[in-house]
Structures are given as C-alpha cells and as structure tokens.
C-alpha cells in the first residue's frame, strides 16, 4: 500500500481550487485542511470539497493538521510569509504558485530558508504536463532536430503571468542547461501597478552554458500566435536545430519539421488534465528522494533568476552575468528607469489588456 500524504491548501481562488480538487481526487493524498482569508469563500469551498478542516488562520490550522504537503496559491505579493508558515508546519514539501517571488532578494531568501529547513519545494509550471508540450520534448530528445542551437518562447500575456512559464519550458527543451548571461529590453509602464507587476513588454536573450541561444518575450509587443483564439494561450515555445524545429502552441497542439518530414498533433493547456499528474509527481518525490519533481524549486529558482536578470539588464544595460546576488528590487528599479512612452501593440486583440497602449 502506498502511503497517503496529508495536504493543507491555503488560498482558494482559481488555482487554490484546482490544487485542492486534484489533491482530493488523488488516492495518494488526503485533503486534510483548507484556509483562505475570506470566511464566506472558505465556507463555500469547504462544502464543495467534502468538509476538510477549515480556518482563516493558516498557521493555526497547520499546527492542528500537521500536513505532509503545505500548498499555497496566493497572489504574487504573498510568498515569503507563507513559506515560513510551511516551514513551521514541518511539512516535508511546500508546493506553491509561480512566480516564486517578486524580486531576486525574495527568491534568495526563500531558497535559503527552505534549504536550511530541509524541505522540498515545487513551483507550479504545470503546463509541461500537456501532451503537446511532452511531444515537443520527446521530439527534441529523439535527436530528430539534429544539434539544437536555439530555444524560444513568447506570450502576449505579461511577464509575471507567463515569462517564468516560458523560461521553464525553454530550459526543459534545452536539457536544463545553466544560463551564463542574459540581456534584455522592456517597454510600457501600464502593468507596473498590476497584481502581477510587469513591464508591458519585455524581451530577453539568454546565453546558455551549452552554447544554445534562448529568446523569450512576453507582453503587448510580443508576436501573435494566430492559430490560437484564446488570448492567454497565444504562447509558442520551441527549439530549432540543424535538422529542423519542433514547437508547442499552448492553446492548440504542436508541430515539427525534421529530416523525417512535417508532423503535427493536438493538445491544449488543460488544468483538469495537467493537475493530476502534477500532484502525483509530488507523492513520488515524497516516496523517494531520487524521483525529483520536474517542477522542483531549484529549477524554478534558475528560471526566476533569468527573469530578474532580464530586468536588471533593462536597468543597468548590457549583458548581466549569472548567478545573481542580492540587489535593488528589480521591479522598483525598473519603475525608475522605464520611460513614460506608451507601449506599441503587436495585435489589436491585446488592447483590452493594455488600455494605455499607443493608438
Ligand atoms: N500555474 C498556472 O497555470 C497559473 C494560472 C493562473 C494563476 N497562477 C498563479 O496562481 C497564483 C494565484 O492566482 P489565482 O488566479 O488563483 O488568484 P485568485 O485571486 O483567484 O486567488 C488568490 C487567493 O489567495 C487568497 N489570499 C490572498 N492573500 C492571502 C493571504 N495572505 N493568506 C491566505 N490567502 C490569501 C485570496 O483570498 C484568494 O482566495 C498567482 O501567483 C498566479 O500567478 C498560476
């Protein structure tokens, strides 16, 4: 009999509910507790989730429930304090949402705290469980592209929603090679005050230690993916090699052209399909230290570091060498440096999300 792990989920908005349902439906977990700030939302969620223990006080509940997995799905402004609650709960694994932090200083503090506590962490870049994402990874791993020289990803959604997703998959498609330096540029102040604070448009060049070049871009000026209707899924991530390319479109399948010819297939980002294997990989990692979760915290840290290096490059100019140490919080520094010029849109369909864009 496999061990059943007790889980506490904090934050019960869209993603908290996805997580709570996935844990509840998995035979490997018991949804032992839920917590969020709003008592009415908490009561409603408890009724929907089979009445686990519920409280508006995450720390009090953690002490009561003694979870194996402490999971939180809160806005990006709420990270460090819930990591501390997770550590205090003595959970063996903390699972939380991207982006892992709002600055390099915070990411460093989180990494240090979880390392000292000896707790595993997983950050939710779960798109990779999509069969179309997997198909591209398999095509690259099969050698069908020859020598991979370029990896790329772009989204019309803004940076703190999507850039770390893109970097995570680009790193995966490049065998998780380390990044040596990064150079970036950004435009538009409209989203600096958003709940996911970001420049309206940002682009980064990544030089990986294995010589592969990465290009990642998010926001108002990023290219359209006309094959995809749903705006948030207008993302394209792929790899090019000496013998061809393979790429995934978040909202509609994958395609590849290699020496074997042109191929394509279906697939669409789908929380109902991606969440069950994502949480089950947590049970596997808890069972066996060697079965490290594909979305482990150190991988998220590497991706977040690339993201913050792009912002540092915008502010400081030029190439930024990794690894990064502590520094001025990147988004605050960016707010001082970005000119007031309105961002230019790549497609008119983005105007509803970037109302301050140039006409
Ligand atoms: N991985 C993905 O595919 C994906 C998709 C969407 C959102 N996200 C990320 O998930 C996170 C949450 O997004 P969402 O769409 O679920 O947001 P949401 O606004 O729907 O829910 C956030 C929840 O957190 C609660 N909360 C806020 N502060 C809290 C605190 N201090 N203590 C306890 N609860 C608190 C809120 O009351 C709310 O219930 C964000 O970081 C977002 O970037 C990830």
XYZ file of C-alpha atoms and ligand atoms in Angstrom:
403
model
C 0.000 0.000 0.000
C 1.366 3.409 -0.961
C 1.487 5.998 1.746
C -1.247 8.668 1.719
C 0.072 12.202 2.315
C -1.877 14.846 4.232
C -2.244 18.199 2.467
C -3.175 21.699 3.582
C -4.137 24.164 0.822
C -4.014 27.919 1.520
C -5.635 30.443 -0.850
C -8.824 29.270 -2.532
C -9.132 31.330 -5.682
C -8.850 29.819 -9.130
C -5.578 27.974 -8.601
C -6.170 27.037 -4.977
C -9.332 25.236 -6.028
C -7.537 23.464 -8.884
C -4.957 22.214 -6.393
C -7.487 21.276 -3.694
C -9.568 19.273 -6.184
C -6.519 17.499 -7.622
C -5.278 16.520 -4.146
C -8.767 15.447 -3.068
C -9.233 13.266 -6.155
C -5.829 11.589 -5.907
C -5.573 8.317 -3.986
C -2.071 9.446 -2.903
C -3.342 12.419 -0.858
C -5.830 13.368 1.808
C -7.063 16.961 1.636
C -6.753 17.484 5.384
C -7.245 21.253 5.609
C -8.055 24.419 3.669
C -7.532 28.067 4.512
C -8.230 31.444 2.988
C -8.796 34.923 4.353
C -12.447 35.328 3.388
C -14.777 33.321 5.730
C -17.631 33.148 3.180
C -15.332 31.823 0.435
C -13.836 29.376 2.935
C -17.232 28.002 3.980
C -18.322 27.614 0.343
C -15.088 25.830 -0.603
C -15.307 23.536 2.435
C -18.803 22.493 1.398
C -17.611 21.781 -2.162
C -14.524 19.870 -1.021
C -16.093 17.325 1.345
C -15.686 19.388 4.546
C -11.958 19.235 5.305
C -10.834 21.202 8.374
C -11.108 24.891 7.503
C -9.759 28.059 9.064
C -8.863 31.636 8.117
C -5.621 31.201 10.131
C -3.101 29.161 8.058
C -0.526 28.805 10.866
C -3.074 27.683 13.478
C -4.521 25.193 11.019
C -1.063 23.940 10.019
C -0.264 23.207 13.674
C -3.522 21.301 14.004
C -3.383 19.382 10.702
C 0.381 18.641 10.643
C 0.441 18.344 6.830
C 2.992 16.425 4.792
C 2.382 18.906 1.961
C 1.795 22.599 2.611
C 0.369 24.127 -0.570
C -0.393 27.787 -1.148
C -1.907 29.527 -4.155
C -1.950 33.219 -3.357
C -1.227 36.379 -5.366
C 2.481 37.026 -6.097
C 2.692 39.553 -3.229
C 2.159 36.704 -0.718
C 5.111 34.317 -0.760
C 7.780 34.677 1.930
C 5.366 34.694 4.897
C 3.588 31.541 3.711
C 6.911 29.802 3.022
C 7.668 30.491 6.706
C 4.286 29.030 7.735
C 5.027 26.000 5.556
C 8.398 25.528 7.252
C 6.812 25.932 10.698
C 4.182 23.342 9.797
C 7.050 20.809 9.433
C 5.647 19.704 6.072
C 8.115 17.677 4.006
C 7.115 19.509 0.823
C 5.867 23.029 0.097
C 4.012 23.428 -3.203
C 3.260 26.955 -4.378
C 2.396 29.034 -7.368
C 4.613 30.830 -9.808
C 6.169 33.353 -9.856
C 8.268 32.122 -6.918
C 8.946 35.698 -5.743
C 8.711 39.364 -6.708
C 12.442 40.084 -6.548
C 15.775 38.301 -6.545
C 16.222 39.210 -2.873
C 12.990 37.406 -2.019
C 13.869 34.379 -4.171
C 17.280 34.116 -2.477
C 15.656 34.364 0.971
C 13.132 31.636 0.071
C 15.821 29.348 -1.330
C 17.999 29.825 1.767
C 15.086 29.233 4.169
C 13.866 26.022 2.513
C 17.393 24.656 2.162
C 18.111 25.279 5.837
C 14.818 23.662 6.788
C 15.480 20.687 4.500
C 12.042 20.981 2.899
C 11.335 20.069 -0.709
C 9.572 22.682 -2.836
C 7.592 22.519 -6.062
C 6.521 25.552 -8.111
C 3.552 25.283 -10.440
C 4.839 25.384 -14.003
C 2.442 22.556 -14.783
C 1.786 23.319 -18.473
C 4.627 20.876 -19.147
C 2.230 18.002 -18.412
C 0.288 18.825 -21.584
C 0.691 16.058 -24.145
C 1.632 18.655 -26.809
C 4.400 20.058 -24.559
C 5.588 16.496 -23.920
C 5.544 15.632 -27.623
C 7.911 18.526 -28.382
C 10.218 17.413 -25.536
C 10.213 13.844 -26.924
C 10.945 15.074 -30.462
C 13.928 17.110 -29.232
C 15.209 14.234 -27.057
C 14.929 11.804 -30.003
C 17.638 13.771 -31.846
C 15.307 14.487 -34.781
C 16.269 18.181 -34.721
C 19.983 17.429 -35.032
C 22.107 19.792 -32.949
C 19.765 22.167 -31.117
C 21.111 25.731 -31.354
C 18.104 27.874 -30.432
C 15.204 27.689 -27.978
C 12.431 30.283 -27.851
C 9.175 31.202 -26.190
C 6.719 34.086 -26.379
C 3.346 35.112 -24.971
C 1.102 38.164 -25.368
C 0.253 37.851 -21.641
C 2.537 39.907 -19.416
C 5.719 38.953 -17.638
C 4.776 37.864 -14.139
C 1.914 35.798 -15.520
C 3.847 33.971 -18.213
C 7.575 34.709 -18.530
C 8.615 32.179 -15.872
C 6.431 29.539 -17.570
C 8.181 30.236 -20.878
C 11.648 30.172 -19.320
C 10.847 26.923 -17.525
C 9.877 25.157 -20.766
C 12.715 26.706 -22.768
C 15.142 25.404 -20.118
C 13.492 21.976 -20.291
C 13.760 21.917 -24.097
C 17.446 22.778 -23.680
C 18.185 19.929 -21.267
C 18.096 22.293 -18.230
C 21.476 23.766 -19.167
C 22.665 26.598 -16.921
C 22.373 30.169 -18.196
C 25.611 32.188 -18.250
C 24.398 35.642 -19.170
C 21.246 37.472 -20.128
C 20.451 40.697 -21.955
C 17.033 42.342 -22.074
C 14.840 45.266 -23.015
C 11.391 46.411 -21.896
C 8.671 48.944 -22.720
C 5.475 50.332 -21.205
C 4.520 51.221 -17.623
C 0.839 50.215 -17.707
C 1.261 46.896 -15.875
C 3.756 48.071 -13.255
C 0.870 48.545 -10.807
C -0.850 45.250 -11.699
C -1.269 42.401 -9.204
C 1.370 40.684 -11.376
C 3.592 43.776 -11.684
C 5.448 43.777 -15.003
C 6.632 45.969 -17.842
C 4.004 45.874 -20.610
C 6.504 44.234 -22.937
C 9.795 42.539 -22.131
C 12.257 40.507 -24.175
C 15.348 38.613 -23.113
C 18.290 36.943 -24.818
C 19.749 34.037 -22.840
C 23.204 32.596 -23.420
C 23.240 29.028 -22.117
C 26.433 27.300 -20.998
C 25.979 24.634 -23.712
C 26.133 27.341 -26.391
C 22.397 27.267 -27.141
C 20.737 30.658 -27.556
C 17.394 31.417 -25.843
C 14.904 34.121 -26.889
C 11.995 34.792 -24.545
C 9.419 37.553 -24.849
C 6.203 38.444 -23.015
C 3.619 41.159 -23.317
C 1.941 43.715 -25.504
C 4.526 43.746 -28.290
C 5.172 40.002 -28.449
C 4.171 38.216 -31.663
C 0.677 36.871 -32.161
C 0.006 33.153 -32.370
C -2.867 33.432 -34.854
C -3.626 29.693 -34.722
C -4.799 30.150 -31.104
C -8.037 32.045 -30.356
C -7.884 32.171 -26.565
C -5.748 35.230 -25.745
C -3.950 33.849 -22.662
C -2.866 30.776 -24.610
C -1.270 32.656 -27.516
C 2.102 31.243 -26.490
C 4.646 29.481 -28.701
C 7.612 27.600 -27.258
C 10.070 25.530 -29.216
C 13.533 24.567 -30.333
C 15.418 24.801 -33.612
C 18.300 22.566 -34.581
C 20.460 21.816 -37.587
C 17.827 19.402 -38.959
C 14.572 21.170 -38.139
C 12.331 22.588 -35.443
C 9.624 21.481 -33.004
C 7.251 23.801 -31.173
C 4.188 23.816 -28.953
C 1.319 26.306 -29.144
C -0.200 26.450 -25.647
C -3.756 26.662 -26.971
C -3.549 24.362 -29.971
C -1.201 21.471 -30.422
C 2.351 21.030 -31.625
C 4.219 20.836 -34.919
C 7.642 19.795 -36.105
C 9.557 19.789 -39.362
C 12.584 17.494 -39.327
C 14.501 15.369 -41.777
C 11.628 12.874 -41.347
C 9.193 15.431 -42.781
C 6.447 17.603 -41.314
C 4.409 16.365 -38.375
C 1.796 17.911 -36.095
C -0.639 16.892 -33.402
C -3.294 18.068 -30.999
C -3.198 19.341 -27.449
C -4.413 22.321 -25.427
C -3.410 23.556 -21.977
C -5.994 22.000 -19.684
C -5.913 22.231 -15.889
C -8.123 19.141 -15.485
C -5.580 17.034 -17.387
C -2.375 18.684 -16.138
C -3.069 18.848 -12.386
C -3.468 15.110 -11.564
C -0.005 14.039 -12.824
C 1.490 17.240 -11.408
C 0.345 16.413 -7.852
C 1.069 12.692 -8.228
C 4.710 13.520 -9.017
C 4.806 15.186 -5.575
C 3.825 11.861 -3.956
C 6.555 10.102 -5.942
C 9.161 12.599 -4.740
C 7.940 12.207 -1.157
C 8.165 8.412 -1.531
C 11.670 8.511 -2.990
C 14.227 11.358 -2.887
C 15.603 10.266 -6.247
C 12.297 10.870 -8.048
C 12.714 14.626 -8.084
C 9.643 16.533 -9.234
C 10.059 18.085 -12.718
C 8.844 21.418 -11.259
C 11.241 21.366 -8.293
C 12.043 24.631 -6.554
C 15.665 24.825 -7.695
C 14.536 24.720 -11.331
C 12.020 27.493 -10.618
C 14.833 29.465 -8.966
C 17.015 29.177 -12.080
C 14.145 30.366 -14.247
C 13.258 33.210 -11.913
C 16.907 34.281 -11.859
C 16.881 34.534 -15.665
C 13.684 36.598 -15.449
C 15.170 39.029 -12.929
C 18.437 39.197 -14.897
C 16.433 40.430 -17.901
C 15.020 43.252 -15.753
C 18.464 44.078 -14.357
C 19.734 44.323 -17.925
C 16.967 46.779 -18.803
C 18.006 48.970 -15.859
C 21.791 48.545 -15.949
C 22.071 47.971 -19.735
C 24.271 45.372 -21.359
C 24.839 41.735 -20.532
C 24.097 40.539 -16.986
C 26.184 37.611 -15.754
C 24.589 34.874 -13.658
C 24.344 33.814 -10.875
C 22.734 36.931 -9.390
C 23.336 38.117 -5.864
C 21.052 40.383 -3.868
C 20.424 43.864 -5.260
C 17.917 46.655 -5.693
C 14.453 45.050 -6.095
C 14.213 44.687 -9.865
C 10.658 45.929 -10.363
C 11.302 49.040 -8.244
C 14.465 49.766 -10.209
C 12.586 49.216 -13.460
C 9.844 51.650 -12.395
C 12.509 54.364 -12.092
C 14.115 53.521 -15.433
C 11.234 52.855 -17.836
C 10.262 55.872 -19.970
C 6.623 57.032 -19.979
C 6.207 56.242 -23.706
C 3.117 54.073 -24.262
C 3.769 50.530 -25.396
C 3.060 49.508 -29.005
C 0.752 46.542 -29.535
C 1.537 43.683 -31.870
C -2.165 42.848 -32.260
C -5.333 44.835 -31.710
C -6.785 41.918 -29.695
C -4.348 42.845 -26.893
C -5.823 46.347 -26.399
C -8.374 45.234 -23.797
C -5.483 44.035 -21.606
C -3.208 47.021 -22.316
C -5.600 50.009 -22.385
C -2.725 52.539 -22.097
C -1.059 51.273 -25.313
C -0.303 53.702 -28.154
C -3.088 54.213 -30.704
N 0.313 27.808 -12.932
C -0.666 28.348 -13.633
O -1.019 27.869 -14.705
C -1.354 29.570 -13.091
C -2.541 30.034 -13.669
C -3.159 31.150 -13.087
C -2.595 31.759 -11.968
N -1.430 31.283 -11.454
C -0.792 31.879 -10.253
O -1.506 31.443 -9.104
C -1.454 32.436 -8.095
C -2.879 32.674 -7.600
O -3.658 33.053 -8.717
P -5.249 32.831 -8.731
O -5.646 33.060 -10.153
O -5.635 31.581 -8.054
O -5.691 34.093 -7.834
P -7.088 34.346 -7.109
O -7.166 35.824 -6.903
O -8.181 33.644 -7.841
O -6.910 33.639 -5.690
C -5.978 34.054 -4.723
C -6.441 33.538 -3.370
O -5.448 33.828 -2.378
C -6.116 34.328 -1.222
N -5.167 35.105 -0.437
C -4.621 36.301 -0.750
N -3.757 36.674 0.217
C -3.758 35.692 1.139
C -3.090 35.510 2.363
N -2.234 36.423 2.826
N -3.332 34.386 3.062
C -4.190 33.464 2.597
N -4.881 33.585 1.449
C -4.652 34.689 0.734
C -7.258 35.144 -1.785
O -8.246 35.397 -0.820
C -7.740 34.182 -2.890
O -8.572 33.174 -2.348
C -0.757 33.641 -8.716
O 0.576 33.675 -8.303
C -0.833 33.369 -10.218
O 0.269 33.900 -10.926
C -0.815 30.198 -11.996
